[in-house]
PDB file of N, CA and C in Angstrom:
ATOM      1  N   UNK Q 858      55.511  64.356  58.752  1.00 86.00           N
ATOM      2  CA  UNK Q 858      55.024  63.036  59.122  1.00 86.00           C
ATOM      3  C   UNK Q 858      53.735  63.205  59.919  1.00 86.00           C
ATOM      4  N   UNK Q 859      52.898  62.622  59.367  1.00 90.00           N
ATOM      5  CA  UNK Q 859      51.705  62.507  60.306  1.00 90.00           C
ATOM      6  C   UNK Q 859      51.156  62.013  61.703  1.00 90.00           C
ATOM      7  N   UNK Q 860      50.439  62.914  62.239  1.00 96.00           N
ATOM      8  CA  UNK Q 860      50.539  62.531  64.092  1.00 96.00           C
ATOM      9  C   UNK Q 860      49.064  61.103  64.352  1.00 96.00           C
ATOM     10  N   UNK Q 861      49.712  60.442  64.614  1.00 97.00           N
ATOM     11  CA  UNK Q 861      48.593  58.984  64.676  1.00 97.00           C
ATOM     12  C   UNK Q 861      48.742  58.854  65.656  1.00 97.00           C
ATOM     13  N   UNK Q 862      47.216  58.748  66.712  1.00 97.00           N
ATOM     14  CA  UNK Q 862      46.997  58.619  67.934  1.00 97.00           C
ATOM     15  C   UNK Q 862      46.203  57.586  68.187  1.00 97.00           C
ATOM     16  N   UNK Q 863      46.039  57.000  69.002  1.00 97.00           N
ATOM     17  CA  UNK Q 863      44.582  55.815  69.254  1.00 97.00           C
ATOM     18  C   UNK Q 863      44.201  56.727  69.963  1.00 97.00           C
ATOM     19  N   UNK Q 864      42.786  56.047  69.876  1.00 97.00           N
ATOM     20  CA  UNK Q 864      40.667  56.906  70.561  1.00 97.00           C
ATOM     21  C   UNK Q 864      41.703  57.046  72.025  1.00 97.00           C
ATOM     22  N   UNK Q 865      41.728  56.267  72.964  1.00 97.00           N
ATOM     23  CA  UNK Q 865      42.572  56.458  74.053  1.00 97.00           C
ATOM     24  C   UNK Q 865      43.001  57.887  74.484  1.00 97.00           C
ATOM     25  N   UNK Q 866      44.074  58.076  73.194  1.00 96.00           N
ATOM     26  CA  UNK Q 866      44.699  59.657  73.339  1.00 96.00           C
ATOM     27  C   UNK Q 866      43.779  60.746  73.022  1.00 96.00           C
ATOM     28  N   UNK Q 867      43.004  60.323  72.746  1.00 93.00           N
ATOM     29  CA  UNK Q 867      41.561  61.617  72.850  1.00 93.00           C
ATOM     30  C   UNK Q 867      41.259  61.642  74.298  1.00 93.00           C
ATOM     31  N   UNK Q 868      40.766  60.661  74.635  1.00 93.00           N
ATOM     32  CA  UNK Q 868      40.101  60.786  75.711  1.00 93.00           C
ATOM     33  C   UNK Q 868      41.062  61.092  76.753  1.00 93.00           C
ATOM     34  N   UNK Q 869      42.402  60.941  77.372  1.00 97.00           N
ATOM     35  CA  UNK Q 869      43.109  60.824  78.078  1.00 97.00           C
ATOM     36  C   UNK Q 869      44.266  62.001  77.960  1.00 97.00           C
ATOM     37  N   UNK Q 870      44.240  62.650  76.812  1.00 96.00           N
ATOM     38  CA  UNK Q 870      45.551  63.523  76.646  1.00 96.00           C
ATOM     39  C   UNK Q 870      44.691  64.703  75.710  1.00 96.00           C
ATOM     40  N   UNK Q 871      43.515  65.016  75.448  1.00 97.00           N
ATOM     41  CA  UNK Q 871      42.991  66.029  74.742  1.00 97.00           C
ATOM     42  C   UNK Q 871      43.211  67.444  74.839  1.00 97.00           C
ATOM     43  N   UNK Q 872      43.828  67.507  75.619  1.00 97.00           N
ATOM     44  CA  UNK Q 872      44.264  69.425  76.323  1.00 97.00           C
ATOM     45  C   UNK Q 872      45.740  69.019  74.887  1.00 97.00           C
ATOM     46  N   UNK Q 873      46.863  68.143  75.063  1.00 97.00           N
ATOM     47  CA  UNK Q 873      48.091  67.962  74.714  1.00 97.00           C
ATOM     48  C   UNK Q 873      47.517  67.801  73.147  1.00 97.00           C
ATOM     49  N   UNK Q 874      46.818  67.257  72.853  1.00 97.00           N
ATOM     50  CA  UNK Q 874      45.977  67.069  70.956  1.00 97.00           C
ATOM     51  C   UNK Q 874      45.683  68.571  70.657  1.00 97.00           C
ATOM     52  N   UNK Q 875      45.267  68.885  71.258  1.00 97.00           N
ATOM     53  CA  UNK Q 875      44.645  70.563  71.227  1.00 97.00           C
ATOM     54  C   UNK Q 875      45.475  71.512  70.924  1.00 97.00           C
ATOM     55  N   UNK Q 876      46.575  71.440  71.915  1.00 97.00           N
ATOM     56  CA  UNK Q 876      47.456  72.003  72.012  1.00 97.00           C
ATOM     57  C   UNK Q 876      48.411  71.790  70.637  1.00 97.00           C
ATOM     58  N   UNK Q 877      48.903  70.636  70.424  1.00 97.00           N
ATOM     59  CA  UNK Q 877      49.648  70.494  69.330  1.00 97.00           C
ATOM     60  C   UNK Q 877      48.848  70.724  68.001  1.00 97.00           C
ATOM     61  N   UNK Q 878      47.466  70.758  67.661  1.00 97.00           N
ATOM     62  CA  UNK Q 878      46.548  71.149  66.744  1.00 97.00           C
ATOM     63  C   UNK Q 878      46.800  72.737  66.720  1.00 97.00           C
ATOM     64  N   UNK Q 879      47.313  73.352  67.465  1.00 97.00           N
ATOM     65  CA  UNK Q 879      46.842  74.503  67.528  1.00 97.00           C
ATOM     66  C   UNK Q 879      48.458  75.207  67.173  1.00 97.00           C
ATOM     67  N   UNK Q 880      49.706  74.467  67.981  1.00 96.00           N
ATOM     68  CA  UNK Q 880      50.589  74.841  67.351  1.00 96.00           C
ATOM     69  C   UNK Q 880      51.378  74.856  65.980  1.00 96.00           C
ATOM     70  N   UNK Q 881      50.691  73.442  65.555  1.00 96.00           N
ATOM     71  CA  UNK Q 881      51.092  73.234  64.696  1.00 96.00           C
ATOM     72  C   UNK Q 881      50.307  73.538  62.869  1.00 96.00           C
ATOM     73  N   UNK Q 882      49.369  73.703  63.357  1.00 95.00           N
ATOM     74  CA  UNK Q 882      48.173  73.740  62.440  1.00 95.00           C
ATOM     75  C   UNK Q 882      48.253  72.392  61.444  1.00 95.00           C
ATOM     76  N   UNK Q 883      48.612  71.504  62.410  1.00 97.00           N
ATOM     77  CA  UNK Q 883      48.485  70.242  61.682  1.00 97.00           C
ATOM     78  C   UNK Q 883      47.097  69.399  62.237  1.00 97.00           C
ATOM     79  N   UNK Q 884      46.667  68.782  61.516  1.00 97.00           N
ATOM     80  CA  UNK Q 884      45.730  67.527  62.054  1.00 97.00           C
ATOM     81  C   UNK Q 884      46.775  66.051  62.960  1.00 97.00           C
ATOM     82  N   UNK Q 885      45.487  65.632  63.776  1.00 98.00           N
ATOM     83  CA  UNK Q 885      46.147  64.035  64.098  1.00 98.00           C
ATOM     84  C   UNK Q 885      45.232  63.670  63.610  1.00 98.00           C
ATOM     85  N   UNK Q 886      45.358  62.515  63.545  1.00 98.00           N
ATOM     86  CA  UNK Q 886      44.753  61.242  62.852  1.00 98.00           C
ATOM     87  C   UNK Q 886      44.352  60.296  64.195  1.00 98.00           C
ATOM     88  N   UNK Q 887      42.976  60.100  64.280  1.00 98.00           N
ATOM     89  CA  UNK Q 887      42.830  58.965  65.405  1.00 98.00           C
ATOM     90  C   UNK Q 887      42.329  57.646  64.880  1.00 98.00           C
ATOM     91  N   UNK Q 888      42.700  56.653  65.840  1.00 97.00           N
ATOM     92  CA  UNK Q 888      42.545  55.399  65.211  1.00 97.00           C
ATOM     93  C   UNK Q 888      41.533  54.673  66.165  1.00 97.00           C
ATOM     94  N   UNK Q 889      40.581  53.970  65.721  1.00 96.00           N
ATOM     95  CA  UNK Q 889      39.908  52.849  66.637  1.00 96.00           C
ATOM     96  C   UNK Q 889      40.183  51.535  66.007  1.00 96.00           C
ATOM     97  N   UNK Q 890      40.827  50.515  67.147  1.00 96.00           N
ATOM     98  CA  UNK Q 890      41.103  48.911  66.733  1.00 96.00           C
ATOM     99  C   UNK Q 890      41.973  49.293  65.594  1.00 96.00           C
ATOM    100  N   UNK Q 891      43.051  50.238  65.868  1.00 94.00           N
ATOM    101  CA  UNK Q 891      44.499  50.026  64.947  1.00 94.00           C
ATOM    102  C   UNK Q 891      43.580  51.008  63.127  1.00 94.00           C
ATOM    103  N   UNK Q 892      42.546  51.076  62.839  1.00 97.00           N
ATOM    104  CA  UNK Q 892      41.795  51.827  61.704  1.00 97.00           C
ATOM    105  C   UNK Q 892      41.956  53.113  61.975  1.00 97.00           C
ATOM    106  N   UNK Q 893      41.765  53.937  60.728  1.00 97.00           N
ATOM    107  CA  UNK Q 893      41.660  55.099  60.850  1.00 97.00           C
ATOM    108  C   UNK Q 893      40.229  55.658  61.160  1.00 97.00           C
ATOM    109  N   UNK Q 894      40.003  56.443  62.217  1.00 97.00           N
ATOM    110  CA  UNK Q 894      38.638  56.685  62.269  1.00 97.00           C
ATOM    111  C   UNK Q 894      38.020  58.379  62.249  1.00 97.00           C
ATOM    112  N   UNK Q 895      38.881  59.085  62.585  1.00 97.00           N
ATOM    113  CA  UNK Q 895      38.440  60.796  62.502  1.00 97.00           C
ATOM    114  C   UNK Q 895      39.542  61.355  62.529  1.00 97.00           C
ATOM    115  N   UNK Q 896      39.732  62.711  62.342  1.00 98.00           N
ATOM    116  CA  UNK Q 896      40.587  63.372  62.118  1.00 98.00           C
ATOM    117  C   UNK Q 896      40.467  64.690  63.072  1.00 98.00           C
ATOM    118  N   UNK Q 897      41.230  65.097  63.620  1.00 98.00           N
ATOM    119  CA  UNK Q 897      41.111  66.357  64.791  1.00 98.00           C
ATOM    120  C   UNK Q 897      41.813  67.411  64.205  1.00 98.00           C
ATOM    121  N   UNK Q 898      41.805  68.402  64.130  1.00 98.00           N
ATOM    122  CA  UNK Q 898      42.420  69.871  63.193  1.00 98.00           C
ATOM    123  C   UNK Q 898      41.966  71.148  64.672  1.00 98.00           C
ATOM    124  N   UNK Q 899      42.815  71.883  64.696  1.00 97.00           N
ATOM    125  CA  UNK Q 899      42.146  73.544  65.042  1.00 97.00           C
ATOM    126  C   UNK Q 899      40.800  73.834  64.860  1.00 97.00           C
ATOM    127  N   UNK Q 900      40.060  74.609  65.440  1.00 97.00           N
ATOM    128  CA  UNK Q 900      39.325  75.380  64.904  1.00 97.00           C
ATOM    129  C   UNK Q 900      39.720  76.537  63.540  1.00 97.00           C
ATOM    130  N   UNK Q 901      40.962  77.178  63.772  1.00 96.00           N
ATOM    131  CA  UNK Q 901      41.524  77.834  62.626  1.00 96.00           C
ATOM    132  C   UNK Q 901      41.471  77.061  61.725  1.00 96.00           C
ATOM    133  N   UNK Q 902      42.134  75.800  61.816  1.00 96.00           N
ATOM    134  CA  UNK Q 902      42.326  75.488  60.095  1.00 96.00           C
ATOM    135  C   UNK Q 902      41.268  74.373  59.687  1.00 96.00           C
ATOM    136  N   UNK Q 903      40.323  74.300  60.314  1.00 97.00           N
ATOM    137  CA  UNK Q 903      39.352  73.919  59.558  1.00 97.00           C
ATOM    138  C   UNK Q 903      38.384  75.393  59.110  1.00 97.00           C
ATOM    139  N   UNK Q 904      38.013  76.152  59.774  1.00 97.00           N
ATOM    140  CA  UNK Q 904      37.705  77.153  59.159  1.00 97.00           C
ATOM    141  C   UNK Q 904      38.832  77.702  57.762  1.00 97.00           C
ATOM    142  N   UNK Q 905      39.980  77.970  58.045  1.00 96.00           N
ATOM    143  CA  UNK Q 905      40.720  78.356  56.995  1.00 96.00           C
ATOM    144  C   UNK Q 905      40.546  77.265  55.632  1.00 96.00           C
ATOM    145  N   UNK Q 906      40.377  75.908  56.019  1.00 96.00           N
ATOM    146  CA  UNK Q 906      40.181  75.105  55.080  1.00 96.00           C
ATOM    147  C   UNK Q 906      38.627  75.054  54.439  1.00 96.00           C
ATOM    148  N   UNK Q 907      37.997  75.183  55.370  1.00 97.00           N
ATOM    149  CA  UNK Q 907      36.456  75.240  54.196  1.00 97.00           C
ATOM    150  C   UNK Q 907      36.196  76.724  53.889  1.00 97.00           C
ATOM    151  N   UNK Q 908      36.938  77.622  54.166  1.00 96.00           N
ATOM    152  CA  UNK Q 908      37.073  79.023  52.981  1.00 96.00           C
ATOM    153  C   UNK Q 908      37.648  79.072  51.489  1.00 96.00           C
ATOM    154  N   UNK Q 909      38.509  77.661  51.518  1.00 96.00           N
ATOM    155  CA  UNK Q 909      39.701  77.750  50.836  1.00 96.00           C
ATOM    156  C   UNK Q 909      38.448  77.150  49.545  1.00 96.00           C
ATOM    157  N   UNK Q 910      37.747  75.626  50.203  1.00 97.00           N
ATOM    158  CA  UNK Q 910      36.751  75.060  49.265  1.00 97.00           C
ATOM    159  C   UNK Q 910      35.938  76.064  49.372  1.00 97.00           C
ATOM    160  N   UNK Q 911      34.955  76.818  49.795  1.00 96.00           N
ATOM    161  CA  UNK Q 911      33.828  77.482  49.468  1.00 96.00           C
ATOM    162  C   UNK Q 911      34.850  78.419  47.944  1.00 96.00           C
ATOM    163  N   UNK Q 912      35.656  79.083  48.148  1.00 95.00           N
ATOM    164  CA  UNK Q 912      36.949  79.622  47.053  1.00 95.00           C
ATOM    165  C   UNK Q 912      36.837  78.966  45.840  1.00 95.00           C
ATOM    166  N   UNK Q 913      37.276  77.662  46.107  1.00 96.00           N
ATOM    167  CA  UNK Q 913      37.511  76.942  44.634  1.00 96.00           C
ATOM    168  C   UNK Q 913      35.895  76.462  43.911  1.00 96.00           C
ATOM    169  N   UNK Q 914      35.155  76.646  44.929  1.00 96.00           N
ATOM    170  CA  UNK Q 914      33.930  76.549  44.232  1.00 96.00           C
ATOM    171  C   UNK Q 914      33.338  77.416  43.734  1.00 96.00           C
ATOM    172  N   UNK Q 915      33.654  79.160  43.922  1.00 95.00           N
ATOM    173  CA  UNK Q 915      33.018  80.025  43.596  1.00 95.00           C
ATOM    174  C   UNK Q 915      33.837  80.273  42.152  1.00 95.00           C
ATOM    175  N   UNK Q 916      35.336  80.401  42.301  1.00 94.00           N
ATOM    176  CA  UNK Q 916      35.766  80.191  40.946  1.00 94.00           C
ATOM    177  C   UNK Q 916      35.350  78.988  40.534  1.00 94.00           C
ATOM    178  N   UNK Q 917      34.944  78.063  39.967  1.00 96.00           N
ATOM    179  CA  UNK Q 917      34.291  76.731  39.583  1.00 96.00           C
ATOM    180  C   UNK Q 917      33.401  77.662  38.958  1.00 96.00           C
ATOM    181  N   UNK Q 918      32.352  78.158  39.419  1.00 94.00           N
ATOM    182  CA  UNK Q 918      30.479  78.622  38.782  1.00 94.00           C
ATOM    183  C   UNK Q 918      31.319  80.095  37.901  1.00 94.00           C
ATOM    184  N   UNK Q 919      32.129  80.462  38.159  1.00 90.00           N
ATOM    185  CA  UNK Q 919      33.052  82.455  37.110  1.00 90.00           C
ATOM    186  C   UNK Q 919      33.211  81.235  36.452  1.00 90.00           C
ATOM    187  N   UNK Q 920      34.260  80.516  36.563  1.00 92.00           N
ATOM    188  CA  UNK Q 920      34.244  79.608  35.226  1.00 92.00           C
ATOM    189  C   UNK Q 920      33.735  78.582  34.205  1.00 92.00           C
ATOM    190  N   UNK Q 921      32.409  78.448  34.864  1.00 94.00           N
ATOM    191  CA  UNK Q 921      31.459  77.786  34.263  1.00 94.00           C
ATOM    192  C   UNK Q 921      30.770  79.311  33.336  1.00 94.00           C
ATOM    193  N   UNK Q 922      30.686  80.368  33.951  1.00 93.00           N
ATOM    194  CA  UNK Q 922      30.051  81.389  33.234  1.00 93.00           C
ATOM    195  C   UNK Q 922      30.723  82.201  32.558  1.00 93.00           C
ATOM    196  N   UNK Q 923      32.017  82.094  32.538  1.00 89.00           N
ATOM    197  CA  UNK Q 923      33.142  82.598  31.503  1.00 89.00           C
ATOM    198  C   UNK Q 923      32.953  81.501  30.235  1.00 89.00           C
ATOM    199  N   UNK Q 924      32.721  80.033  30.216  1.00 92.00           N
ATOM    200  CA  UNK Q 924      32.990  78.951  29.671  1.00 92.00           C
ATOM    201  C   UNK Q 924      31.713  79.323  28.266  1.00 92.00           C
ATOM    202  N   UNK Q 925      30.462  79.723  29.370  1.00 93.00           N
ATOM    203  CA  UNK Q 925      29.121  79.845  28.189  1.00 93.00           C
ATOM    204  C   UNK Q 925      28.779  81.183  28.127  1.00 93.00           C
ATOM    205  N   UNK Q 926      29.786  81.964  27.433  1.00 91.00           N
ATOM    206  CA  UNK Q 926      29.916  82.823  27.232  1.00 91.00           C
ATOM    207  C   UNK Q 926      29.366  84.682  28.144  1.00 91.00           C
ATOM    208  N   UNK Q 927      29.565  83.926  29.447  1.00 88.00           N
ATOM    209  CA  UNK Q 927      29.231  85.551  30.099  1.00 88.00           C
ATOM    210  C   UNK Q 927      30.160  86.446  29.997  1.00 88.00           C
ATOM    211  N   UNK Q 928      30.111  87.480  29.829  1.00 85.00           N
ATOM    212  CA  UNK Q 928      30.877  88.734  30.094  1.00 85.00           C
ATOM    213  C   UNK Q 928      31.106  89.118  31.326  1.00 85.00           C
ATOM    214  N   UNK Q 929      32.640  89.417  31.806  1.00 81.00           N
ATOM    215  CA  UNK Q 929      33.024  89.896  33.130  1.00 81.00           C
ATOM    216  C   UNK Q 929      32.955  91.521  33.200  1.00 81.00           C
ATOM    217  N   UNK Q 930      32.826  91.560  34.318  1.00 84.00           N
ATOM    218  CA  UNK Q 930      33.698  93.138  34.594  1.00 84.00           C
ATOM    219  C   UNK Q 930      35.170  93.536  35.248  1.00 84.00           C
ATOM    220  N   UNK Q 931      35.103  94.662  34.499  1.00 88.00           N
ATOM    221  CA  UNK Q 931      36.296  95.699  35.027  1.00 88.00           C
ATOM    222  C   UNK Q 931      36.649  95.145  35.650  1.00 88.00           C
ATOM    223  N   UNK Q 932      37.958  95.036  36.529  1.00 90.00           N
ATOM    224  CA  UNK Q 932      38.056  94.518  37.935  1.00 90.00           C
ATOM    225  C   UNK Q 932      38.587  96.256  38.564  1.00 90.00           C
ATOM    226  N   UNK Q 933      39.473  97.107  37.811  1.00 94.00           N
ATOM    227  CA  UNK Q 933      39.432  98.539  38.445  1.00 94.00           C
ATOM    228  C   UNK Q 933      37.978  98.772  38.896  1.00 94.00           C
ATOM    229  N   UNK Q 934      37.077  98.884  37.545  1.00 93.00           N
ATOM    230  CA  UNK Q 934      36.012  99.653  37.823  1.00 93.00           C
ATOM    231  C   UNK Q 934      35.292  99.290  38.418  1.00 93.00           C
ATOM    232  N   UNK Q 935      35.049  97.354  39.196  1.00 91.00           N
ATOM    233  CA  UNK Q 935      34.402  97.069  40.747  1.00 91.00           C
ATOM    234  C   UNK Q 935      35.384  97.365  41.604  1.00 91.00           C
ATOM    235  N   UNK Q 936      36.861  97.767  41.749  1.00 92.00           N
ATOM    236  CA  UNK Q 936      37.273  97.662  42.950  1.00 92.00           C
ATOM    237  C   UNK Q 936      37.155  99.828  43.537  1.00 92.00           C
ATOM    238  N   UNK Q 937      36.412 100.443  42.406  1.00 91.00           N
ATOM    239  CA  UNK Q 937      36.753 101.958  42.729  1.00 91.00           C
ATOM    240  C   UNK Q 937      35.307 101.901  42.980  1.00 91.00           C
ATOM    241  N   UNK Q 938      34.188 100.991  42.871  1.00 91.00           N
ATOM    242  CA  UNK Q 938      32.856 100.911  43.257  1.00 91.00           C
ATOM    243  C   UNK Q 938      32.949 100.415  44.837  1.00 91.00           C
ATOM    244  N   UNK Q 939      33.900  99.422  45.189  1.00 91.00           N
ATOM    245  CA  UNK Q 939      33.812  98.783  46.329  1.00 91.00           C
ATOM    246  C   UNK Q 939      34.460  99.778  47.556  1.00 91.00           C
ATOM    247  N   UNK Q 940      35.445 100.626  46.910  1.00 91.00           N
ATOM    248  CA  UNK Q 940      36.225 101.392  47.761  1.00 91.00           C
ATOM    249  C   UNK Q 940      35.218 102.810  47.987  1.00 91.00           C
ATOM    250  N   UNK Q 941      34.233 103.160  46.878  1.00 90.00           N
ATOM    251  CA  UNK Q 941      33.544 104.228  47.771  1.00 90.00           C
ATOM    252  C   UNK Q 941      32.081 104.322  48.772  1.00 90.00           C
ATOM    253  N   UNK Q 942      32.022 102.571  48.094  1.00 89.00           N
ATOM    254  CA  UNK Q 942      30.718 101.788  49.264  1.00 89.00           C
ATOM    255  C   UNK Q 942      31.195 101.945  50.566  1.00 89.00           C
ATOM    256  N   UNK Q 943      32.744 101.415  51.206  1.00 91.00           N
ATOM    257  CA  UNK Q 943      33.183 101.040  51.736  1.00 91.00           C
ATOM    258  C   UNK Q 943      34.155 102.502  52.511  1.00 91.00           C
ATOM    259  N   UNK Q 944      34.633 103.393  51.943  1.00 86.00           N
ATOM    260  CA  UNK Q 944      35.198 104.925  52.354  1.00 86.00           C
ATOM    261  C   UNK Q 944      34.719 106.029  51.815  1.00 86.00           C
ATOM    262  N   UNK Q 945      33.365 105.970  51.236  1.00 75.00           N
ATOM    263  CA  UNK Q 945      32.912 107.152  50.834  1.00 75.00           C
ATOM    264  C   UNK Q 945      33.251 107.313  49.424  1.00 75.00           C
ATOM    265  N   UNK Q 946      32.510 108.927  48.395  1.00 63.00           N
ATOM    266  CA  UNK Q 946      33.129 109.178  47.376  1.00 63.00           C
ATOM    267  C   UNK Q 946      34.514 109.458  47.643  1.00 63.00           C
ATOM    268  N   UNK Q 947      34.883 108.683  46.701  1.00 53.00           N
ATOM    269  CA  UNK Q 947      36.904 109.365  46.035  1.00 53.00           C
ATOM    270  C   UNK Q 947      36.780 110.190  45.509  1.00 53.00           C
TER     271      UNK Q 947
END
């Protein structure tokens, strides 16, 4: 169930919003004049959440270039390229 607060509880209880943002990795929902007006989240999960979109957008453009015919690679033969960038020759 979703946490709905009025502007009020921002201003007056923001350590306790914070706090429950942070335990819960849920958003509240704040309201001005009874409307919905912004949304408060973690710092974690808004970062975790615009990784997730930057993600679905990068698969979006592989599959736009799988679609008109690009050729992929290996996925062994980038991940034994990435592992000796990254620990030396194997």
């Amino acid at each position: 169930m979703p946490s709905i607060r009025p502007i009020s509880d921002l201003r007056n209880n923001a350590n306790e919003i914070s706090d429950f943002c942070r335990q819960t990795r849920e958003p509240v929902y704040i309201t001005r004049n009874g409307t919905g007006d912004m949304v408060v989240v973690s710092i974690e999960e808004y970062e975790r959440q615009q990784a997730i979109i930057d993600l679905y957008g990068k698969l979006a453009v592989a599959e736009q270039e799988i679609a008109s015919g690009a050729e992929g690679e290996d996925f062994l033969t980038i991940a034994r390229q990435m592992r000796e960038r990254v620990h030396g020759k194997l």
